């Protein structure tokens, strides 16, 4: 009977998070098949990826990671960007009957539901209180960090749902005094799913877990260093995770061996360093305070910099930490505190920033003359990690380290909620829990979304799809070649394309041809097109101020205008001789 009651309880909890997800993302639920929240950006790339996975597996029956028709003829590996297989597999069944847009939206919405349920289960296991667990789940599921990446279309970074499952298993293993397969299984599978979600998240999770294990052994559990059971549990979790982790990192390891994943420049990482204010400011998307925050603070990098812990969640977390000596989760709270602190420090990147700007201090005269500058930034640990720690320099947005602080704050808020509710008379506990839920939702609510994006195939894409050949397509001006929409259009015309979404790590061919093709129309660019096997040259008319001159030059070079469709001029390159 207890098992049945527990399952029914989980059913109601899942329903609660499902309804609240619809409310927090309204009115997306009414337009799932045709629209995405926000502007066109990375979201359309993930929609393409879902559509391509469906096509590769069920129509072409080919390896979906090897995208031969992008960056043609060299081809392109999906490992140049984050592949997020776990999210693609969640989206795939929905895309089979609703299309890739529907699959994308469902995967996004499920990330909220699963995040809430995962945190609920973790805190319920620690505190035994369903009401406090519901508060923690609500905090974690609808963090402004989560909503910001949902709004911009980061399907990979929106999938924070595996963190509670992983840390539930991880912290239980630290406390276990005997072999237990269940926490190792839960933690291991969750770590594998994190690896199949985002390489950023995998690296961050492994690094933070290593820090917590060392801290635990040096501070709280020194006697466990020689405890074989401790190492058996920990290694067991790692072995369970290994197949999924290996599957997640394999494409990137292969690409790195080929030189396709170079280190980032430290100037880029410095730009994506968080400020302490980022953890304290409500989201610019908040229905009441958002506009004020945007007007009075630097939110140029609002997507990555939205790390708001939450006023009420923060208060509850502080209560939990202050009352830790009264709680059975005392050691867990201590580790969470230090883990969250390290997470915040690493998210602050290479040097101290405040309100989005680097903080610089005046140098003594002898240093100023030696360095040739009067001021210098204040370096943080991330600076030295970026220079010397393995793989650290592969990351661009160091702000993302802050996600661990958000996980631990949400969990601590649940523990703090349990402490507060225990102090209240039983007849008022339900009302008090409801009040906490209302406060959390108020703190995070973005308001109804008014901006939606629809990306339909262009007339030229439908025309290309009707052409019987497999002629190669190129889009001009070439600056458009790596727009996400151009990649998305390949789902409709089905032709090889000299381009793709290459903002992270441009492949060698693209880096080589871009300087030449940017000067189209001229002899060199046309000669290179012929070398690449191009058949169809699409010219977007509204991107040229001197279109008549451009058309004359194109015709002089021997290209033949085949058709003009909604502002796209289609020229045939067949028969053009390279000069």
mmCIF file of C-alpha atoms in Angstrom, residues 36-407:
data_model
loop_
_atom_site.group_PDB
_atom_site.id
_atom_site.type_symbol
_atom_site.label_atom_id
_atom_site.label_comp_id
_atom_site.label_asym_id
_atom_site.label_seq_id
_atom_site.Cartn_x
_atom_site.Cartn_y
_atom_site.Cartn_z
ATOM 1 C CA UNK A 36 9.080 28.722 -30.812
ATOM 2 C CA UNK A 37 9.232 31.197 -27.948
ATOM 3 C CA UNK A 38 11.495 34.176 -28.620
ATOM 4 C CA UNK A 39 13.465 35.176 -31.687
ATOM 5 C CA UNK A 40 15.096 32.918 -34.234
ATOM 6 C CA UNK A 41 18.538 31.903 -33.046
ATOM 7 C CA UNK A 42 20.075 28.719 -31.706
ATOM 8 C CA UNK A 43 16.567 27.303 -31.298
ATOM 9 C CA UNK A 44 16.129 26.768 -35.037
ATOM 10 C CA UNK A 45 19.441 24.908 -35.155
ATOM 11 C CA UNK A 46 18.155 22.411 -32.596
ATOM 12 C CA UNK A 47 14.904 22.091 -34.540
ATOM 13 C CA UNK A 48 17.007 21.276 -37.606
ATOM 14 C CA UNK A 49 19.008 18.752 -35.596
ATOM 15 C CA UNK A 50 15.820 16.968 -34.520
ATOM 16 C CA UNK A 51 14.551 16.936 -38.100
ATOM 17 C CA UNK A 52 17.912 15.697 -39.397
ATOM 18 C CA UNK A 53 18.063 12.908 -36.787
ATOM 19 C CA UNK A 54 14.612 11.744 -37.837
ATOM 20 C CA UNK A 55 15.553 11.856 -41.518
ATOM 21 C CA UNK A 56 18.938 10.186 -41.021
ATOM 22 C CA UNK A 57 17.591 7.303 -38.929
ATOM 23 C CA UNK A 58 14.263 6.568 -40.589
ATOM 24 C CA UNK A 59 14.628 7.722 -44.203
ATOM 25 C CA UNK A 60 18.298 7.657 -45.182
ATOM 26 C CA UNK A 61 19.475 5.143 -42.535
ATOM 27 C CA UNK A 62 22.863 6.824 -42.214
ATOM 28 C CA UNK A 63 25.112 7.975 -39.378
ATOM 29 C CA UNK A 64 23.454 11.183 -38.105
ATOM 30 C CA UNK A 65 26.714 12.533 -36.647
ATOM 31 C CA UNK A 66 28.351 12.679 -40.085
ATOM 32 C CA UNK A 67 26.550 15.475 -41.951
ATOM 33 C CA UNK A 68 28.040 15.061 -45.392
ATOM 34 C CA UNK A 69 25.803 17.625 -47.125
ATOM 35 C CA UNK A 70 26.836 20.615 -44.957
ATOM 36 C CA UNK A 71 30.151 22.352 -45.549
ATOM 37 C CA UNK A 72 30.089 20.480 -48.853
ATOM 38 C CA UNK A 73 32.192 18.755 -50.140
ATOM 39 C CA UNK A 74 34.347 18.436 -47.006
ATOM 40 C CA UNK A 75 31.370 17.556 -44.832
ATOM 41 C CA UNK A 76 30.835 18.362 -41.181
ATOM 42 C CA UNK A 77 30.671 16.567 -37.848
ATOM 43 C CA UNK A 78 27.987 17.427 -35.333
ATOM 44 C CA UNK A 79 30.735 17.340 -32.712
ATOM 45 C CA UNK A 80 31.738 20.841 -33.841
ATOM 46 C CA UNK A 81 28.797 21.929 -31.669
ATOM 47 C CA UNK A 82 27.013 20.255 -28.763
ATOM 48 C CA UNK A 83 25.018 17.289 -30.004
ATOM 49 C CA UNK A 84 22.832 16.727 -26.885
ATOM 50 C CA UNK A 85 21.713 13.171 -27.819
ATOM 51 C CA UNK A 86 19.588 12.769 -24.679
ATOM 52 C CA UNK A 87 17.398 15.707 -25.693
ATOM 53 C CA UNK A 88 17.256 14.607 -29.307
ATOM 54 C CA UNK A 89 16.015 11.198 -28.197
ATOM 55 C CA UNK A 90 13.373 12.830 -25.996
ATOM 56 C CA UNK A 91 12.248 14.983 -28.910
ATOM 57 C CA UNK A 92 12.394 12.246 -31.556
ATOM 58 C CA UNK A 93 9.158 10.341 -30.782
ATOM 59 C CA UNK A 94 7.180 13.583 -30.663
ATOM 60 C CA UNK A 95 8.706 14.734 -33.949
ATOM 61 C CA UNK A 96 7.581 11.513 -35.660
ATOM 62 C CA UNK A 97 3.951 12.570 -35.551
ATOM 63 C CA UNK A 98 4.143 16.297 -34.830
ATOM 64 C CA UNK A 99 7.209 17.415 -36.773
ATOM 65 C CA UNK A 100 10.600 18.679 -35.542
ATOM 66 C CA UNK A 101 9.178 21.936 -34.142
ATOM 67 C CA UNK A 102 6.733 19.994 -31.979
ATOM 68 C CA UNK A 103 9.492 17.647 -30.877
ATOM 69 C CA UNK A 104 11.719 20.584 -29.916
ATOM 70 C CA UNK A 105 8.976 22.264 -27.886
ATOM 71 C CA UNK A 106 8.085 19.028 -26.103
ATOM 72 C CA UNK A 107 11.722 18.403 -25.155
ATOM 73 C CA UNK A 108 11.920 21.937 -23.786
ATOM 74 C CA UNK A 109 8.749 21.637 -21.725
ATOM 75 C CA UNK A 110 9.716 18.220 -20.394
ATOM 76 C CA UNK A 111 12.980 19.692 -19.119
ATOM 77 C CA UNK A 112 10.918 21.778 -16.677
ATOM 78 C CA UNK A 113 8.758 18.847 -15.587
ATOM 79 C CA UNK A 114 11.668 16.438 -15.115
ATOM 80 C CA UNK A 115 13.729 19.078 -13.292
ATOM 81 C CA UNK A 116 10.943 19.640 -10.799
ATOM 82 C CA UNK A 117 10.265 15.941 -10.294
ATOM 83 C CA UNK A 118 13.976 15.144 -9.896
ATOM 84 C CA UNK A 119 14.528 17.803 -7.228
ATOM 85 C CA UNK A 120 11.304 16.743 -5.502
ATOM 86 C CA UNK A 121 12.491 13.137 -5.261
ATOM 87 C CA UNK A 122 15.902 14.160 -3.926
ATOM 88 C CA UNK A 123 14.567 16.452 -1.184
ATOM 89 C CA UNK A 124 11.754 14.022 -0.342
ATOM 90 C CA UNK A 125 14.409 11.364 0.224
ATOM 91 C CA UNK A 126 16.406 13.672 2.497
ATOM 92 C CA UNK A 127 13.607 15.332 4.479
ATOM 93 C CA UNK A 128 10.603 13.026 4.162
ATOM 94 C CA UNK A 129 8.382 16.068 3.572
ATOM 95 C CA UNK A 130 6.415 16.259 0.331
ATOM 96 C CA UNK A 131 5.509 19.930 0.804
ATOM 97 C CA UNK A 132 9.099 21.084 1.278
ATOM 98 C CA UNK A 133 10.154 18.901 -1.645
ATOM 99 C CA UNK A 134 7.548 20.581 -3.811
ATOM 100 C CA UNK A 135 9.010 23.967 -2.901
ATOM 101 C CA UNK A 136 12.528 22.810 -3.830
ATOM 102 C CA UNK A 137 11.293 21.322 -7.092
ATOM 103 C CA UNK A 138 9.488 24.540 -8.004
ATOM 104 C CA UNK A 139 12.596 26.608 -7.282
ATOM 105 C CA UNK A 140 14.835 24.400 -9.378
ATOM 106 C CA UNK A 141 12.485 23.781 -12.308
ATOM 107 C CA UNK A 142 11.772 27.460 -12.910
ATOM 108 C CA UNK A 143 15.082 29.082 -12.115
ATOM 109 C CA UNK A 144 15.596 32.205 -14.266
ATOM 110 C CA UNK A 145 18.739 30.470 -15.570
ATOM 111 C CA UNK A 146 16.525 27.709 -16.931
ATOM 112 C CA UNK A 147 13.982 30.127 -18.373
ATOM 113 C CA UNK A 148 16.681 32.286 -20.018
ATOM 114 C CA UNK A 149 18.186 29.348 -21.895
ATOM 115 C CA UNK A 150 14.697 28.139 -22.792
ATOM 116 C CA UNK A 151 13.857 31.563 -24.179
ATOM 117 C CA UNK A 152 16.996 31.779 -26.319
ATOM 118 C CA UNK A 153 16.624 28.188 -27.527
ATOM 119 C CA UNK A 154 19.543 26.378 -25.860
ATOM 120 C CA UNK A 155 18.029 22.914 -25.832
ATOM 121 C CA UNK A 156 21.221 21.460 -24.365
ATOM 122 C CA UNK A 157 21.649 23.942 -21.511
ATOM 123 C CA UNK A 158 17.946 23.921 -20.694
ATOM 124 C CA UNK A 159 18.233 20.226 -19.846
ATOM 125 C CA UNK A 160 19.205 20.656 -16.198
ATOM 126 C CA UNK A 161 16.927 17.776 -15.166
ATOM 127 C CA UNK A 162 19.667 15.189 -14.584
ATOM 128 C CA UNK A 163 21.514 17.174 -11.894
ATOM 129 C CA UNK A 164 19.179 16.309 -8.986
ATOM 130 C CA UNK A 165 19.320 12.600 -9.831
ATOM 131 C CA UNK A 166 23.109 12.659 -10.035
ATOM 132 C CA UNK A 167 23.671 14.531 -6.783
ATOM 133 C CA UNK A 168 21.040 12.427 -5.035
ATOM 134 C CA UNK A 169 23.141 9.350 -5.796
ATOM 135 C CA UNK A 170 26.440 11.151 -5.214
ATOM 136 C CA UNK A 171 25.654 12.483 -1.727
ATOM 137 C CA UNK A 172 24.067 9.218 -0.673
ATOM 138 C CA UNK A 173 27.266 7.391 -1.657
ATOM 139 C CA UNK A 174 29.283 9.760 0.544
ATOM 140 C CA UNK A 175 27.106 8.791 3.505
ATOM 141 C CA UNK A 176 26.775 5.050 2.845
ATOM 142 C CA UNK A 177 28.627 2.705 5.197
ATOM 143 C CA UNK A 178 27.863 -0.412 3.178
ATOM 144 C CA UNK A 179 27.614 -1.379 -0.464
ATOM 145 C CA UNK A 180 24.352 -0.164 -2.023
ATOM 146 C CA UNK A 181 23.689 -0.570 -5.722
ATOM 147 C CA UNK A 182 20.769 1.853 -5.954
ATOM 148 C CA UNK A 183 22.586 5.198 -5.364
ATOM 149 C CA UNK A 184 25.429 4.020 -7.620
ATOM 150 C CA UNK A 185 22.908 3.133 -10.318
ATOM 151 C CA UNK A 186 20.968 6.410 -10.022
ATOM 152 C CA UNK A 187 24.113 8.564 -9.898
ATOM 153 C CA UNK A 188 25.878 6.631 -12.649
ATOM 154 C CA UNK A 189 22.982 6.735 -15.115
ATOM 155 C CA UNK A 190 22.377 10.431 -14.363
ATOM 156 C CA UNK A 191 26.052 11.247 -14.958
ATOM 157 C CA UNK A 192 25.842 9.393 -18.260
ATOM 158 C CA UNK A 193 22.768 11.382 -19.233
ATOM 159 C CA UNK A 194 24.575 14.605 -18.341
ATOM 160 C CA UNK A 195 27.358 13.506 -20.696
ATOM 161 C CA UNK A 196 24.745 12.949 -23.396
ATOM 162 C CA UNK A 197 23.284 16.400 -22.759
ATOM 163 C CA UNK A 198 26.138 18.901 -22.657
ATOM 164 C CA UNK A 199 29.911 18.612 -22.553
ATOM 165 C CA UNK A 200 29.940 21.819 -20.529
ATOM 166 C CA UNK A 201 27.733 20.187 -17.920
ATOM 167 C CA UNK A 202 29.789 16.992 -17.901
ATOM 168 C CA UNK A 203 33.059 18.835 -17.351
ATOM 169 C CA UNK A 204 31.530 21.042 -14.659
ATOM 170 C CA UNK A 205 29.943 18.071 -12.878
ATOM 171 C CA UNK A 206 33.118 15.977 -12.866
ATOM 172 C CA UNK A 207 35.283 18.884 -11.692
ATOM 173 C CA UNK A 208 32.869 19.868 -8.915
ATOM 174 C CA UNK A 209 32.399 16.243 -7.834
ATOM 175 C CA UNK A 210 36.154 15.786 -7.559
ATOM 176 C CA UNK A 211 36.390 18.893 -5.393
ATOM 177 C CA UNK A 212 33.593 17.654 -3.105
ATOM 178 C CA UNK A 213 35.147 14.198 -2.719
ATOM 179 C CA UNK A 214 38.514 15.713 -1.765
ATOM 180 C CA UNK A 215 36.834 18.162 0.624
ATOM 181 C CA UNK A 216 34.830 15.359 2.215
ATOM 182 C CA UNK A 217 37.879 13.144 2.738
ATOM 183 C CA UNK A 218 40.012 15.965 4.147
ATOM 184 C CA UNK A 219 37.354 17.498 6.388
ATOM 185 C CA UNK A 220 34.256 15.477 7.173
ATOM 186 C CA UNK A 221 35.187 11.857 6.561
ATOM 187 C CA UNK A 222 38.903 11.400 6.995
ATOM 188 C CA UNK A 223 38.361 7.837 8.227
ATOM 189 C CA UNK A 224 36.660 6.989 4.920
ATOM 190 C CA UNK A 225 39.914 7.320 2.965
ATOM 191 C CA UNK A 226 40.816 3.729 3.868
ATOM 192 C CA UNK A 227 37.226 2.494 3.736
ATOM 193 C CA UNK A 228 36.956 0.004 0.844
ATOM 194 C CA UNK A 229 33.159 0.271 0.878
ATOM 195 C CA UNK A 230 33.382 4.006 0.180
ATOM 196 C CA UNK A 231 35.617 3.466 -2.841
ATOM 197 C CA UNK A 232 33.556 0.499 -3.994
ATOM 198 C CA UNK A 233 30.406 2.635 -4.072
ATOM 199 C CA UNK A 234 32.125 5.566 -5.744
ATOM 200 C CA UNK A 235 33.918 3.476 -8.365
ATOM 201 C CA UNK A 236 30.742 1.478 -8.923
ATOM 202 C CA UNK A 237 28.884 4.675 -9.839
ATOM 203 C CA UNK A 238 31.668 5.671 -12.213
ATOM 204 C CA UNK A 239 31.689 2.265 -13.912
ATOM 205 C CA UNK A 240 27.932 2.384 -14.372
ATOM 206 C CA UNK A 241 28.234 5.803 -15.981
ATOM 207 C CA UNK A 242 31.142 4.822 -18.211
ATOM 208 C CA UNK A 243 29.272 3.458 -21.287
ATOM 209 C CA UNK A 244 27.016 6.512 -21.530
ATOM 210 C CA UNK A 245 29.852 8.937 -20.778
ATOM 211 C CA UNK A 246 32.018 7.279 -23.420
ATOM 212 C CA UNK A 247 29.183 7.547 -25.948
ATOM 213 C CA UNK A 248 28.729 11.217 -25.095
ATOM 214 C CA UNK A 249 32.374 12.250 -25.386
ATOM 215 C CA UNK A 250 33.447 9.969 -28.242
ATOM 216 C CA UNK A 251 32.564 12.342 -31.129
ATOM 217 C CA UNK A 252 34.381 15.216 -29.422
ATOM 218 C CA UNK A 253 37.458 13.130 -28.625
ATOM 219 C CA UNK A 254 37.643 12.061 -32.257
ATOM 220 C CA UNK A 255 37.316 15.627 -33.462
ATOM 221 C CA UNK A 256 39.892 16.866 -30.948
ATOM 222 C CA UNK A 257 42.406 14.302 -32.198
ATOM 223 C CA UNK A 258 41.897 15.726 -35.665
ATOM 224 C CA UNK A 259 42.634 19.220 -34.361
ATOM 225 C CA UNK A 260 39.026 20.335 -34.685
ATOM 226 C CA UNK A 261 38.560 21.567 -31.094
ATOM 227 C CA UNK A 262 41.235 24.190 -30.399
ATOM 228 C CA UNK A 263 41.543 26.067 -27.118
ATOM 229 C CA UNK A 264 39.570 29.271 -26.716
ATOM 230 C CA UNK A 265 41.270 32.613 -26.409
ATOM 231 C CA UNK A 266 41.424 33.913 -22.862
ATOM 232 C CA UNK A 267 39.964 37.243 -24.020
ATOM 233 C CA UNK A 268 36.767 35.414 -25.001
ATOM 234 C CA UNK A 269 36.555 33.577 -21.683
ATOM 235 C CA UNK A 270 37.178 36.842 -19.866
ATOM 236 C CA UNK A 271 34.184 38.374 -21.613
ATOM 237 C CA UNK A 272 31.968 35.540 -20.324
ATOM 238 C CA UNK A 273 32.954 35.966 -16.677
ATOM 239 C CA UNK A 274 30.074 36.479 -14.261
ATOM 240 C CA UNK A 275 29.661 39.355 -11.830
ATOM 241 C CA UNK A 276 28.463 38.849 -8.245
ATOM 242 C CA UNK A 277 25.469 40.949 -9.281
ATOM 243 C CA UNK A 278 24.430 38.226 -11.721
ATOM 244 C CA UNK A 279 23.485 35.980 -8.785
ATOM 245 C CA UNK A 280 21.512 38.739 -7.065
ATOM 246 C CA UNK A 281 19.549 40.439 -9.855
ATOM 247 C CA UNK A 282 16.112 39.210 -10.941
ATOM 248 C CA UNK A 283 15.850 38.196 -14.555
ATOM 249 C CA UNK A 284 15.301 40.880 -17.187
ATOM 250 C CA UNK A 285 12.445 38.622 -18.261
ATOM 251 C CA UNK A 286 10.583 39.019 -14.942
ATOM 252 C CA UNK A 287 7.035 40.279 -15.444
ATOM 253 C CA UNK A 288 7.364 43.041 -12.825
ATOM 254 C CA UNK A 289 11.025 43.842 -12.143
ATOM 255 C CA UNK A 290 12.614 42.803 -15.436
ATOM 256 C CA UNK A 291 12.401 46.147 -17.219
ATOM 257 C CA UNK A 292 13.828 48.004 -14.229
ATOM 258 C CA UNK A 293 16.765 45.607 -13.994
ATOM 259 C CA UNK A 294 17.454 45.970 -17.707
ATOM 260 C CA UNK A 295 17.461 49.768 -17.492
ATOM 261 C CA UNK A 296 19.688 50.091 -14.450
ATOM 262 C CA UNK A 297 22.230 47.281 -14.815
ATOM 263 C CA UNK A 298 24.489 45.982 -17.538
ATOM 264 C CA UNK A 299 22.669 42.951 -18.951
ATOM 265 C CA UNK A 300 24.376 42.768 -22.343
ATOM 266 C CA UNK A 301 25.108 39.075 -21.737
ATOM 267 C CA UNK A 302 21.770 38.424 -20.051
ATOM 268 C CA UNK A 303 21.437 34.891 -21.434
ATOM 269 C CA UNK A 304 24.559 33.532 -19.767
ATOM 270 C CA UNK A 305 24.516 36.061 -16.913
ATOM 271 C CA UNK A 306 21.035 35.175 -15.662
ATOM 272 C CA UNK A 307 22.197 33.309 -12.557
ATOM 273 C CA UNK A 308 19.652 34.710 -10.099
ATOM 274 C CA UNK A 309 19.424 32.494 -7.027
ATOM 275 C CA UNK A 310 16.073 33.888 -5.990
ATOM 276 C CA UNK A 311 15.177 36.048 -3.000
ATOM 277 C CA UNK A 312 12.947 33.552 -1.219
ATOM 278 C CA UNK A 313 14.958 30.505 -2.275
ATOM 279 C CA UNK A 314 18.091 32.243 -1.024
ATOM 280 C CA UNK A 315 16.496 33.046 2.342
ATOM 281 C CA UNK A 316 15.349 29.437 2.779
ATOM 282 C CA UNK A 317 18.810 28.158 1.840
ATOM 283 C CA UNK A 318 20.439 30.491 4.376
ATOM 284 C CA UNK A 319 18.018 29.270 7.052
ATOM 285 C CA UNK A 320 18.979 25.677 6.277
ATOM 286 C CA UNK A 321 22.672 26.451 6.570
ATOM 287 C CA UNK A 322 22.304 28.441 9.782
ATOM 288 C CA UNK A 323 20.239 25.656 11.347
ATOM 289 C CA UNK A 324 22.405 22.850 9.994
ATOM 290 C CA UNK A 325 23.453 21.673 13.472
ATOM 291 C CA UNK A 326 19.808 20.818 14.181
ATOM 292 C CA UNK A 327 19.369 18.888 10.943
ATOM 293 C CA UNK A 328 20.338 15.358 9.872
ATOM 294 C CA UNK A 329 21.596 16.837 6.582
ATOM 295 C CA UNK A 330 24.327 18.797 8.395
ATOM 296 C CA UNK A 331 27.288 17.394 6.473
ATOM 297 C CA UNK A 332 25.445 17.531 3.157
ATOM 298 C CA UNK A 333 24.642 21.211 3.730
ATOM 299 C CA UNK A 334 28.280 21.941 4.515
ATOM 300 C CA UNK A 335 29.410 20.326 1.291
ATOM 301 C CA UNK A 336 26.686 22.124 -0.626
ATOM 302 C CA UNK A 337 27.795 25.447 0.813
ATOM 303 C CA UNK A 338 31.428 25.005 -0.216
ATOM 304 C CA UNK A 339 30.434 23.496 -3.541
ATOM 305 C CA UNK A 340 28.145 26.457 -4.261
ATOM 306 C CA UNK A 341 30.877 28.895 -3.242
ATOM 307 C CA UNK A 342 33.398 27.283 -5.584
ATOM 308 C CA UNK A 343 30.779 27.211 -8.327
ATOM 309 C CA UNK A 344 30.223 30.959 -7.955
ATOM 310 C CA UNK A 345 33.958 31.689 -7.924
ATOM 311 C CA UNK A 346 34.551 29.637 -11.082
ATOM 312 C CA UNK A 347 31.533 31.220 -12.767
ATOM 313 C CA UNK A 348 33.162 34.604 -12.116
ATOM 314 C CA UNK A 349 35.759 33.501 -14.636
ATOM 315 C CA UNK A 350 39.273 34.776 -15.145
ATOM 316 C CA UNK A 351 39.138 38.045 -13.210
ATOM 317 C CA UNK A 352 36.790 39.983 -10.973
ATOM 318 C CA UNK A 353 33.897 41.721 -12.708
ATOM 319 C CA UNK A 354 31.215 43.979 -11.314
ATOM 320 C CA UNK A 355 27.998 44.743 -13.145
ATOM 321 C CA UNK A 356 29.414 43.279 -16.349
ATOM 322 C CA UNK A 357 32.688 45.240 -16.342
ATOM 323 C CA UNK A 358 36.158 44.130 -15.290
ATOM 324 C CA UNK A 359 37.375 45.590 -12.000
ATOM 325 C CA UNK A 360 40.882 47.010 -12.334
ATOM 326 C CA UNK A 361 43.155 48.315 -9.614
ATOM 327 C CA UNK A 362 45.922 50.896 -9.792
ATOM 328 C CA UNK A 363 49.389 49.361 -9.974
ATOM 329 C CA UNK A 364 52.396 50.520 -7.974
ATOM 330 C CA UNK A 365 54.731 52.635 -10.058
ATOM 331 C CA UNK A 366 57.446 49.974 -10.347
ATOM 332 C CA UNK A 367 54.913 47.451 -11.685
ATOM 333 C CA UNK A 368 53.222 49.969 -13.946
ATOM 334 C CA UNK A 369 56.510 50.854 -15.635
ATOM 335 C CA UNK A 370 57.456 47.191 -15.970
ATOM 336 C CA UNK A 371 54.083 46.113 -17.404
ATOM 337 C CA UNK A 372 53.455 49.240 -19.427
ATOM 338 C CA UNK A 373 50.030 49.898 -17.896
ATOM 339 C CA UNK A 374 48.695 51.841 -14.937
ATOM 340 C CA UNK A 375 45.916 49.416 -13.992
ATOM 341 C CA UNK A 376 45.413 45.648 -13.998
ATOM 342 C CA UNK A 377 42.490 43.269 -13.430
ATOM 343 C CA UNK A 378 42.142 41.210 -10.251
ATOM 344 C CA UNK A 379 42.834 37.593 -11.262
ATOM 345 C CA UNK A 380 40.625 34.782 -9.980
ATOM 346 C CA UNK A 381 41.319 31.019 -9.792
ATOM 347 C CA UNK A 382 39.661 30.594 -13.183
ATOM 348 C CA UNK A 383 42.520 32.503 -14.786
ATOM 349 C CA UNK A 384 45.099 29.935 -13.677
ATOM 350 C CA UNK A 385 42.791 27.012 -14.414
ATOM 351 C CA UNK A 386 42.273 28.381 -17.911
ATOM 352 C CA UNK A 387 46.027 28.509 -18.476
ATOM 353 C CA UNK A 388 47.083 25.231 -16.879
ATOM 354 C CA UNK A 389 44.192 22.866 -16.080
ATOM 355 C CA UNK A 390 43.391 20.143 -18.659
ATOM 356 C CA UNK A 391 40.583 20.993 -21.094
ATOM 357 C CA UNK A 392 39.558 24.111 -19.146
ATOM 358 C CA UNK A 393 40.485 26.346 -22.078
ATOM 359 C CA UNK A 394 38.034 24.502 -24.332
ATOM 360 C CA UNK A 395 35.222 26.419 -22.623
ATOM 361 C CA UNK A 396 34.010 29.835 -23.619
ATOM 362 C CA UNK A 397 31.146 30.690 -21.225
ATOM 363 C CA UNK A 398 32.666 30.184 -17.782
ATOM 364 C CA UNK A 399 29.474 31.660 -16.340
ATOM 365 C CA UNK A 400 27.898 28.238 -16.759
ATOM 366 C CA UNK A 401 29.778 26.956 -13.720
ATOM 367 C CA UNK A 402 27.114 28.822 -11.755
ATOM 368 C CA UNK A 403 24.565 26.108 -12.491
ATOM 369 C CA UNK A 404 25.970 23.993 -9.635
ATOM 370 C CA UNK A 405 25.381 26.830 -7.160
ATOM 371 C CA UNK A 406 21.792 26.969 -8.410
ATOM 372 C CA UNK A 407 21.352 23.214 -7.939
#
